[in-house]
XYZ file of C-alpha atoms in Angstrom:
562
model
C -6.098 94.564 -46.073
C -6.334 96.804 -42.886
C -7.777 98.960 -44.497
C -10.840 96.809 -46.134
C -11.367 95.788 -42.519
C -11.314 98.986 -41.164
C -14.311 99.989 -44.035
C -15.943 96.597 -42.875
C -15.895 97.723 -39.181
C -17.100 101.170 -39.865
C -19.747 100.049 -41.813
C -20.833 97.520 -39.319
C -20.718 100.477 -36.637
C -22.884 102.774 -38.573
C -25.392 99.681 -39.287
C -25.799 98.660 -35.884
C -26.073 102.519 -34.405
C -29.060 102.842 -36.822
C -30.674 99.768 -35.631
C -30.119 101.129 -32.197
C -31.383 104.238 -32.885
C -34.653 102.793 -34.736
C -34.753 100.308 -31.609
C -34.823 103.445 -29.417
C -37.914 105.249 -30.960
C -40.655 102.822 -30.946
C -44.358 103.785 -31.451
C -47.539 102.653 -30.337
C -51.023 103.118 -32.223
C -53.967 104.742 -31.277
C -56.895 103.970 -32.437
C -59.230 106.529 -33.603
C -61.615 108.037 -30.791
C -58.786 107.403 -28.573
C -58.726 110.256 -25.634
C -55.981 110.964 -22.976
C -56.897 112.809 -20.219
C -54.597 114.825 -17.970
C -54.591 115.026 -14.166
C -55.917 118.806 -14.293
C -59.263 117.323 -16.711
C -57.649 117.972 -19.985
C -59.258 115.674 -22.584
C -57.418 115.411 -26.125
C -58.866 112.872 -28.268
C -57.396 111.860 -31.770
C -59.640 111.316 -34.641
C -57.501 109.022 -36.423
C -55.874 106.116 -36.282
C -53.020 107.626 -34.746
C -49.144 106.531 -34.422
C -47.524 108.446 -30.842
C -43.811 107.932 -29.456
C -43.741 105.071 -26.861
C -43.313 106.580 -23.144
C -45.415 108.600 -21.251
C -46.827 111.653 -23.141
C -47.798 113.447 -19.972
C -45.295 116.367 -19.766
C -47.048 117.816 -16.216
C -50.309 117.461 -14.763
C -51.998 120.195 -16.979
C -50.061 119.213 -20.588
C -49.817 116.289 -22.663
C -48.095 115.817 -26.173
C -49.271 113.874 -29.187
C -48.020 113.539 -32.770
C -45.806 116.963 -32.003
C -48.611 119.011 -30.199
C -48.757 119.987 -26.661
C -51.897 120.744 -25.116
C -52.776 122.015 -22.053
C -55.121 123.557 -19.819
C -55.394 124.058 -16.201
C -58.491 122.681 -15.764
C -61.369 120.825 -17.010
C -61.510 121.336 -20.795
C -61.891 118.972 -24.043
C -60.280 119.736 -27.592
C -59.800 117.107 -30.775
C -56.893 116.470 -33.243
C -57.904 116.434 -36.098
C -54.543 116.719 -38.312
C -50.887 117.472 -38.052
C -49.350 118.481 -41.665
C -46.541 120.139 -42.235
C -49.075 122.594 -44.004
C -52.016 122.884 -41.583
C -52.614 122.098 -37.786
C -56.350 120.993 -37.068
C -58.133 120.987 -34.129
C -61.725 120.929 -33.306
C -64.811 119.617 -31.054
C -63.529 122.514 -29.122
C -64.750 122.622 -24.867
C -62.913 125.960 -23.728
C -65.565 127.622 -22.080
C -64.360 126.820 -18.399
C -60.720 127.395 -18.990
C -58.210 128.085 -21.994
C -56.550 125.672 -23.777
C -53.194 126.095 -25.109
C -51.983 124.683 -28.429
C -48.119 124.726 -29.162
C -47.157 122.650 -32.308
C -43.380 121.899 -32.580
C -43.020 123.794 -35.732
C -46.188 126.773 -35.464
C -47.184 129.213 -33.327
C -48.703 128.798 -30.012
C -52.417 129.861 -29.888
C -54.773 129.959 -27.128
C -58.878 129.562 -27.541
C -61.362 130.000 -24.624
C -64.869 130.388 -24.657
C -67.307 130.071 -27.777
C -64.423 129.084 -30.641
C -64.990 125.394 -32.100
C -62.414 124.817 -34.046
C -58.865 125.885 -35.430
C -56.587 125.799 -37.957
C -53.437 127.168 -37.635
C -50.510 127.332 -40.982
C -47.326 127.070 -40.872
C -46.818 130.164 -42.108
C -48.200 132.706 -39.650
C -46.782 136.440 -40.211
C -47.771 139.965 -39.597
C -48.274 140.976 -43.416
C -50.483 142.401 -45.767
C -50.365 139.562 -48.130
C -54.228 138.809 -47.616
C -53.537 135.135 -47.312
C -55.520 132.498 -45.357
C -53.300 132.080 -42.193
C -55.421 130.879 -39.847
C -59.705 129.905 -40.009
C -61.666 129.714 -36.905
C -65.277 128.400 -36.201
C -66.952 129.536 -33.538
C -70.118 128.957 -31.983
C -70.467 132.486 -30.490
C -67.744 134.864 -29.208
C -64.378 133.819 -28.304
C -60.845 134.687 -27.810
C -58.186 133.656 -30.121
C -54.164 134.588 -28.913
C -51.443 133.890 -31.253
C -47.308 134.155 -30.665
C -46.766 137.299 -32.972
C -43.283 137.593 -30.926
C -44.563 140.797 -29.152
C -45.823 142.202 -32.839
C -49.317 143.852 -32.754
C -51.834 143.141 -35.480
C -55.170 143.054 -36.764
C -57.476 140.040 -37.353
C -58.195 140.678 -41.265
C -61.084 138.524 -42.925
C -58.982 137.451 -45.997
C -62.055 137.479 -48.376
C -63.325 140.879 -47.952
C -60.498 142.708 -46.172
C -62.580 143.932 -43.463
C -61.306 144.602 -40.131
C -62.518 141.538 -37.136
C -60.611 142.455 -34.262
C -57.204 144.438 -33.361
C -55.507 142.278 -31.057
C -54.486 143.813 -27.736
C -50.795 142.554 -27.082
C -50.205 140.265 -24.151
C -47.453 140.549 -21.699
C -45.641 137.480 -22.862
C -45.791 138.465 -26.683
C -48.898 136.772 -28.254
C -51.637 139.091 -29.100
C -55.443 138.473 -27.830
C -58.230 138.902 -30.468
C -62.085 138.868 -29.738
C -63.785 136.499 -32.560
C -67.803 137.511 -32.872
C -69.274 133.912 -34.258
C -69.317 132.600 -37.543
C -66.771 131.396 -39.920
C -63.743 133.269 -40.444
C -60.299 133.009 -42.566
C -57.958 135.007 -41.216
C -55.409 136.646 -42.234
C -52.733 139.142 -39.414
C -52.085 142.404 -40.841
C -50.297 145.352 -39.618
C -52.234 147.501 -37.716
C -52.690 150.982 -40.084
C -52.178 154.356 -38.953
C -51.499 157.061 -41.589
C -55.425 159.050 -43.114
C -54.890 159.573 -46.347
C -56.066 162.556 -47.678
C -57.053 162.617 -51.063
C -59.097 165.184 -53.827
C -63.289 163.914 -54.193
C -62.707 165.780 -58.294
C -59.302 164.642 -58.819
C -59.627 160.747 -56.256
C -55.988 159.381 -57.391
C -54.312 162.617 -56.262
C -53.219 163.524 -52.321
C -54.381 166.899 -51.275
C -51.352 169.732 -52.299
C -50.514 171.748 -49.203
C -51.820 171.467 -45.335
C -55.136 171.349 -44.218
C -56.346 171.266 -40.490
C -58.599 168.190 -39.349
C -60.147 167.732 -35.726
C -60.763 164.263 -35.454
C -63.245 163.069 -32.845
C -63.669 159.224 -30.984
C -64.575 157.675 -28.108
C -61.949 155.561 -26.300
C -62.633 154.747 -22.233
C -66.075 155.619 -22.992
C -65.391 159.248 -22.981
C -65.668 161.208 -26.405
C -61.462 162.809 -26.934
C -61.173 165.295 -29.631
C -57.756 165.721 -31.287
C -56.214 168.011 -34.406
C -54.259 166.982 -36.736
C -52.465 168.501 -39.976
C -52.557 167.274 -43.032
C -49.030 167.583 -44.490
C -48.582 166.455 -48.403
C -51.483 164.454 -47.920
C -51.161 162.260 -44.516
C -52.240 162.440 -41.354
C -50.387 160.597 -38.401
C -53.690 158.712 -36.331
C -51.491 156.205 -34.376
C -53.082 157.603 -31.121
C -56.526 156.213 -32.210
C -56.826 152.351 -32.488
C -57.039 150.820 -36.108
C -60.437 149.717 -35.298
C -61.949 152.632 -33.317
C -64.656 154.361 -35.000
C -64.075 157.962 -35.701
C -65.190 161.315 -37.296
C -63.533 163.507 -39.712
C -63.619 167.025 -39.954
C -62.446 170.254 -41.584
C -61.825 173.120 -39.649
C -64.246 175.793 -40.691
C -61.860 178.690 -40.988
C -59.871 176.555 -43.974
C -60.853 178.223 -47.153
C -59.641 175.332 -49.333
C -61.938 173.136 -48.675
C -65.595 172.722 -48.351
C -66.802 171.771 -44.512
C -67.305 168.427 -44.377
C -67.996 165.436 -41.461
C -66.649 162.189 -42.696
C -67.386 159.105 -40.695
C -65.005 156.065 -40.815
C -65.429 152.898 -39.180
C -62.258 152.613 -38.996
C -58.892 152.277 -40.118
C -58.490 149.266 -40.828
C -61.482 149.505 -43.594
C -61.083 152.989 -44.610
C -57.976 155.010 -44.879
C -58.442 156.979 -47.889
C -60.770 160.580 -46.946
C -61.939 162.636 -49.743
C -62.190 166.653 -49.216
C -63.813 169.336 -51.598
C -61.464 172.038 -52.659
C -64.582 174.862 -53.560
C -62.272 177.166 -55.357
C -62.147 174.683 -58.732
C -65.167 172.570 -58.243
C -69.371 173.656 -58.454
C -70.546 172.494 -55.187
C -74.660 172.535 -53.492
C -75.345 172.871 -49.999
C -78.241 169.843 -49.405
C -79.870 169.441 -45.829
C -80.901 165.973 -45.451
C -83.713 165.860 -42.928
C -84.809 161.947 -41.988
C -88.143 161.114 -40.756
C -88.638 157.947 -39.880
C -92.089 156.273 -39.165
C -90.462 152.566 -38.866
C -89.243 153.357 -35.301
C -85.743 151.627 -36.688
C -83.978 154.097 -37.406
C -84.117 157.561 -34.531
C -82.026 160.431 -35.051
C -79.910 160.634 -32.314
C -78.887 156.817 -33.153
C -78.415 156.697 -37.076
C -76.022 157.368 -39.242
C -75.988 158.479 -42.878
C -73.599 157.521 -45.439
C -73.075 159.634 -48.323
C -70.951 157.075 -50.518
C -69.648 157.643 -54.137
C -68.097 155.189 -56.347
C -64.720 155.922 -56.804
C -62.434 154.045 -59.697
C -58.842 154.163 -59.127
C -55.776 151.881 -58.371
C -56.361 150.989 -54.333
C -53.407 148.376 -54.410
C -50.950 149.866 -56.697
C -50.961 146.809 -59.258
C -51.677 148.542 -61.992
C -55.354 147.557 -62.370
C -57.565 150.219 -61.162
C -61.490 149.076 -59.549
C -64.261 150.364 -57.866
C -65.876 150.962 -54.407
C -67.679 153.200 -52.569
C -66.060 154.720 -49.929
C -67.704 157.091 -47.803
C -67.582 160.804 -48.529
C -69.571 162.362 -45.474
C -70.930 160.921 -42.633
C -72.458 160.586 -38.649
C -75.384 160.811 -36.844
C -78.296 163.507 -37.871
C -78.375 163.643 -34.282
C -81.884 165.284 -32.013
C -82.541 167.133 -34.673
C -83.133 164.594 -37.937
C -80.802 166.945 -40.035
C -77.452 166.254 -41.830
C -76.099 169.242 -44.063
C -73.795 168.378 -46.823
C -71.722 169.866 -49.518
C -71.402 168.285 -52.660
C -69.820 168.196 -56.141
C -73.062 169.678 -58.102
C -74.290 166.460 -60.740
C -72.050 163.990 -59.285
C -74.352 161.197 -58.297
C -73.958 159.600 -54.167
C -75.265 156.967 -52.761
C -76.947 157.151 -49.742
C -76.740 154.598 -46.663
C -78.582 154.499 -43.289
C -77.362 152.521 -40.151
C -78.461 152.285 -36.997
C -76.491 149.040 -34.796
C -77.829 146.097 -37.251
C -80.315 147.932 -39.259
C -79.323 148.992 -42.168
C -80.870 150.361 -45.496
C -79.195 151.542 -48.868
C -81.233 154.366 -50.400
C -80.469 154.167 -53.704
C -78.541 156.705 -55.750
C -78.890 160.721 -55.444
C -77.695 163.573 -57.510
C -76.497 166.694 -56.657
C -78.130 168.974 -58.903
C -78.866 172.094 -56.676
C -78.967 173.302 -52.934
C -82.107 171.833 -51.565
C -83.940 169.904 -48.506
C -83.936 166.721 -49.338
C -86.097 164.476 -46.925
C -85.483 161.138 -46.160
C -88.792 158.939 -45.478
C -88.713 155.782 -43.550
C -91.982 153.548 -43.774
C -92.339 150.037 -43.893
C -93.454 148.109 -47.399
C -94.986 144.859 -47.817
C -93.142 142.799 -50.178
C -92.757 138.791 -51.660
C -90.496 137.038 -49.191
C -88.785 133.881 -49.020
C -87.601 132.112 -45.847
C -83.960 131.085 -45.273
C -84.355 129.809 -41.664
C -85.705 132.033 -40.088
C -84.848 134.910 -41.925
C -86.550 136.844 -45.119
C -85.141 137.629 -48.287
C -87.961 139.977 -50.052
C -88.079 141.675 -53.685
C -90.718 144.366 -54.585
C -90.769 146.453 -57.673
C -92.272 149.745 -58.660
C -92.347 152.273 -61.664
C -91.614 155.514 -61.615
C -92.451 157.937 -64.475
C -92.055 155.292 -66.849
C -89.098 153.595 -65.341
C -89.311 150.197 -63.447
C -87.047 150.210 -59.694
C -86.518 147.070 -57.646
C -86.301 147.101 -53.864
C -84.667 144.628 -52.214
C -84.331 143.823 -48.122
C -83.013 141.146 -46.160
C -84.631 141.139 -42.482
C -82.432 138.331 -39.412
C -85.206 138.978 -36.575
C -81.953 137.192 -34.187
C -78.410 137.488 -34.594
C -77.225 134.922 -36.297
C -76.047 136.746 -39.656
C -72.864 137.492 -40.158
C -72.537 138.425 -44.020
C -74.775 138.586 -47.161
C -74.110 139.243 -50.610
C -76.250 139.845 -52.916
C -76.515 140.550 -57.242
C -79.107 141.343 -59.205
C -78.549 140.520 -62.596
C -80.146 139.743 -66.277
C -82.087 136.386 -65.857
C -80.360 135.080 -68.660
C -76.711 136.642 -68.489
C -74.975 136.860 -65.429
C -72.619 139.074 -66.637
C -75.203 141.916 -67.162
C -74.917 142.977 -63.217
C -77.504 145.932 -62.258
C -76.431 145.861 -58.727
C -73.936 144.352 -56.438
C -73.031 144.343 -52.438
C -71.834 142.469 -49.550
C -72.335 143.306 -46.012
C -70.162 142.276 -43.178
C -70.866 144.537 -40.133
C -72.019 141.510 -37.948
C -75.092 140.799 -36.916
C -76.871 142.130 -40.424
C -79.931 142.171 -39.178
C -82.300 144.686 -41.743
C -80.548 145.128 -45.280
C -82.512 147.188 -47.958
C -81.821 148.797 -51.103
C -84.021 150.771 -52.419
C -85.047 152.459 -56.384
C -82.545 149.965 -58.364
C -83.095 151.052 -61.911
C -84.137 148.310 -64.172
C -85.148 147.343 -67.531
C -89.299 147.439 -68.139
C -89.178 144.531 -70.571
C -86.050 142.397 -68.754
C -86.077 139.789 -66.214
C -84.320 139.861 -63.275
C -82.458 137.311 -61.107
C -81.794 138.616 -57.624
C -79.021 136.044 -56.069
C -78.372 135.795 -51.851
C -75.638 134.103 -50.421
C -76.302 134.200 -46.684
C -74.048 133.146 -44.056
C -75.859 132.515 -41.074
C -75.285 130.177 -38.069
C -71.935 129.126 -39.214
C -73.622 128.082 -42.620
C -73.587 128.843 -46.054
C -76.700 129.143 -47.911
C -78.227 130.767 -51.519
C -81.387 131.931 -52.013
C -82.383 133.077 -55.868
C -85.525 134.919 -56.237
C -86.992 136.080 -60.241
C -88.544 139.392 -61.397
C -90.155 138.811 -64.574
C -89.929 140.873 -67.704
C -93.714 140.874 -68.918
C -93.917 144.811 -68.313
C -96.620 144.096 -65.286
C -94.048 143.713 -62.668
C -94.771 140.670 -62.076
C -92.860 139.018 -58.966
C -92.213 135.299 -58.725
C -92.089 134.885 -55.390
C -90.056 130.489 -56.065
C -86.592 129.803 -56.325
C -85.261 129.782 -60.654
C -85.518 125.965 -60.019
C -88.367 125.459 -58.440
C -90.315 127.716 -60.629
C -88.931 126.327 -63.777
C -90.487 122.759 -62.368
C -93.464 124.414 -61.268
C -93.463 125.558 -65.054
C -93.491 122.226 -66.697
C -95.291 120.217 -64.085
C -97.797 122.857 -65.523
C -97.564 121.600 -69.016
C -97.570 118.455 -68.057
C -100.465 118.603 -66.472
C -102.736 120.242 -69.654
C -101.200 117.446 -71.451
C -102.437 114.808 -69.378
C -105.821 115.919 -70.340
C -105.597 114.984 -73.600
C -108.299 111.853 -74.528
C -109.248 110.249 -78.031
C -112.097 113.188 -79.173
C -110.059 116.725 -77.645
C -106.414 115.425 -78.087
C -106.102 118.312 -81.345
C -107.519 121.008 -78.743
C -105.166 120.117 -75.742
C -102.337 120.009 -77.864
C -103.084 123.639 -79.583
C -103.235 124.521 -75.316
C -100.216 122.857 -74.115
C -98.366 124.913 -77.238
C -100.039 127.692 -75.685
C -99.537 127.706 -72.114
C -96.184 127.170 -72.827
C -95.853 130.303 -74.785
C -97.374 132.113 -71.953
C -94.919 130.918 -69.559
C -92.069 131.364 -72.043
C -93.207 134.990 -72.489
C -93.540 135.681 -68.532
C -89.684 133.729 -68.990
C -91.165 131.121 -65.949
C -89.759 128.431 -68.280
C -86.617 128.436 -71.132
C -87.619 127.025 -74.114
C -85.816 127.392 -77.692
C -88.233 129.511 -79.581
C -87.495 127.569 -82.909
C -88.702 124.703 -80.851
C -91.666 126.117 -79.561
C -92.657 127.165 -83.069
C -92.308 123.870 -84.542
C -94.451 122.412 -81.510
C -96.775 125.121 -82.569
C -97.205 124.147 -86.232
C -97.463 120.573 -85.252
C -100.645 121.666 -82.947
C -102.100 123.870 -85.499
C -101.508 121.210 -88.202
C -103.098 118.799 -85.802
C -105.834 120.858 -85.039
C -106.808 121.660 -88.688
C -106.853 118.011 -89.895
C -109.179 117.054 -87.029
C -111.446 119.640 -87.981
C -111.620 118.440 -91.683
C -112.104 115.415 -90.585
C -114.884 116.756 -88.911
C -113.788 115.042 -85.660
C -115.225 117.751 -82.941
């Protein structure tokens, strides 16, 4: 009996404690737009309908804590919450640009914005990994600084779509590390910061370079140019004195008998970490001088810098699937002169790439058949363009000894772009690709490819996808296949409308005594405009129609009715 009453009492106990302790954490609700204020002009508003701990969520005079989130700031400043998931931390509506604002979620990092960023979201899941995952995406307006706790870890900012290097993050003295964000859009993703060159064979791309070579390696750091040598041992070279996003050139000493002299340009580390050197003992090589003149004004000696890329196939990420990319063979500045010399792998085919800050044009694709002077002409063209606010997408073709070549350019007169991509493909299979790239060296301002080889008697569609102010936006633009390279300076869509609306119209003509002549035109123009593929129509259909108008037109004329 005791004991029953004992179980009773405990039972009671262990009721009434949890009553107490539900009694002891009340809530009250916010309403959404709700904003606290703290005595130092710290604004936090909640966007929601919001449920907060009863008591006063003012921690200090500069901090305040809502739904598990402390904020603070030591002066006037605004910043909105927009969600608190287990998953994801949201904030936005962003006002750092007098003072930083400090975000510490009870179970996430701590980050810190100032300046131009907009909005954050933080995961719960940050780590300094190469596991290209999403970890944190940031809007901002225009620059900014972004610090996040990495426990005293240094890292790069990594754009998880393309892999290409934003910022490496300088390392604070309290263990977060500080990255510069340009504007835009960007997912994020904190990676390691690299610092081993590989070395690798331009005949033989998968294999590391057998034995040691010499390399002088030359950057700028302090604004001074610092010039250091390196060996290549089995392959690697040790670059942890240069910064994983410093700009540098590669190249081989001159009294190496391996391989061919070469000056390789890398923009850095964190993009590119794989070199490619020309042993001239197994491999035909031609010594080309590439002399640019340049009538644009866009693109001066002293301040551009050629590419020589070549598309390399091989297994980048070790799993198992090998891919392709240009990477950059030789490189830098032609310099007063106008003249880059280069040694190549005789009828291997380059591409060539000029940039000078945000101008940029792709050549097209060059073979190394024999030692030569090959000179590089700048000029300006006037092609078909097409707006995309405030910027020009623009499409011109050309033929060549028989052979059609598309030229494409995109041309930001600001410096608001801060990617394009762009494919040209078969109008009518987007799986037959002719040419694809995607540009991230913010601000893109002038993009151009030139002598794209394509099909006489094939249409083209040449797709954008700009991202520009923050924004997303596609552009398509149509080179027919009629064999008079004829450009269609509309949108697919609105040229397909502007196709029927056409037909429509010739129909509309139609009246009681020329109905059997309109219709033998409407079959007609819609042949035309099925033949200069402005419009898709079934050609079983169209022949049908056709019949119909010819049958229509001969019965009229028996009947002697024109």
């Amino acid at each position: 009996m005791r004991s029953k009453q004992v179980k009773v009492l405990g039972l009671t106990v262990l009721i009434l404690l949890s009553v107490g302790a539900y009694a002891a954490t009340t809530y009250q609700t916010y309403s959404g737009g709700s904003t606290l204020q703290t005595d130092s002009g710290l604004s936090v508003t909640l966007q929601d309908d919001s449920q907060v701990e009863s008591g006063n969520p003012f921690d200090s005079s500069d901090a305040v804590t809502l739904r598990g989130i402390q904020f603070e700031a030591a002066g006037d400043a605004e910043i909105t919450l927009t969600d608190n998931s287990t998953a994801w931390t949201n904030v936005s509506n962003i006002g750092a640009g007098q003072n930083e604002i400090t975000v510490r979620p009870a179970h996430k990092p701590v980050v810190r914005v100032e300046d131009g960023i907009q909005s954050v979201s933080i995961t719960d899941d940050i780590s300094v990994s190469n596991d290209g995952r999403t970890e944190i995406i940031v809007d901002a307006s225009s620059s900014g600084n972004l610090t996040v706790d990495t426990d005293g870890q240094g890292a790069v900012a990594v754009d998880a779509q393309d892999g290409s290097s934003i910022d490496e993050g300088t390392v604070q003295p309290d263990g977060t590390v500080r990255f510069d964000i340009p504007a835009g859009t960007h997912r994020i993703d904190l990676q390691s910061a690299p610092s081993t060159l590989f070395v690798f064979k331009e005949s033989q791309p998968s294999e590391l370079i057998s034995g040691n070579a010499e390399l002088r390696i030359r950057f700028f750091t302090e604004g001074s140019e610092k010039v250091i040598e390196k060996t290549v041992t089995d392959g690697t070279a040790d670059l942890s004195e240069i910064p994983s996003d410093q700009r540098f050139v590669v190249t081989v000493k001159s009294d190496n008998t391996d391989y061919a002299y070469r000056r390789i340009v890398v923009d850095s580390l964190s993009e590119q970490q794989d070199v490619y050197l020309l042993n001239t003992a197994n491999t035909t090589s031609v010594d080309v001088e590439f002399k640019l003149t340049d009538y644009t004004g866009a693109y001066p000696g002293s301040e551009t810098t050629l590419y020589i890329e070549k598309p390399i196939t091989k297994d980048y990420d070790n799993d198992g699937a090998a891919e392709t990319r240009y990477r950059t063979i030789l490189g830098d500045n032609f310099g007063s002169t106008g003249q880059f010399p280069a040694t190549l792998a005789q009828q291997e085919r380059y591409r060539l790439r000029l940039v000078n800050g945000p101008n940029q044009r792709v050549l097209g694709s060059y073979t190394a058949a024999r030692s030569e002077v090959e000179r590089i002409t700048i000029q300006d063209i006037d092609l078909e363009r097409q707006v995309i606010a405030a910027a020009t997408t623009t499409t011109n073709t050309t033929t060549v000894n028989g052979q059609r070549q598309l030229t494409i350019r995109y041309l930001d007169n600001g410096t608001s772009t801060s990617r394009i991509s762009v494919t040209v493909h078969e109008r009518n299979n987007p799986n037959a690709t002719v040419y694809a790239d995607t540009v991230t060296n913010s601000p893109v301002q002038n993009y151009s490819v030139y002598q794209i080889p394509i099909e006489n008697d094939t249409s083209y569609a040449v797709n954008w996808e700009i991202h520009r102010d923050g924004e997303r936006r596609t552009r398509t633009q149509l080179i027919g296949g009629s064999g008079f390279d004829l450009q269609i300076p509309l949108d697919s869509e609105w040229l397909g409308t502007f196709g029927f609306m056409l037909i429509a119209f010739f129909a509309a003509l139609a009246g009681r005594q020329t109905h059997h002549i309109i219709g033998v035109t409407v079959v007609a123009m819609a042949g035309i405009l099925m033949w200069l593929q402005a419009v898709t129509i079934a050609p079983p259909l169209w022949w049908i129609a056709a019949l119909i108008a010819a049958g229509g037109y001969l019965a009229q004329k028996q009947r002697g009715g024109y």
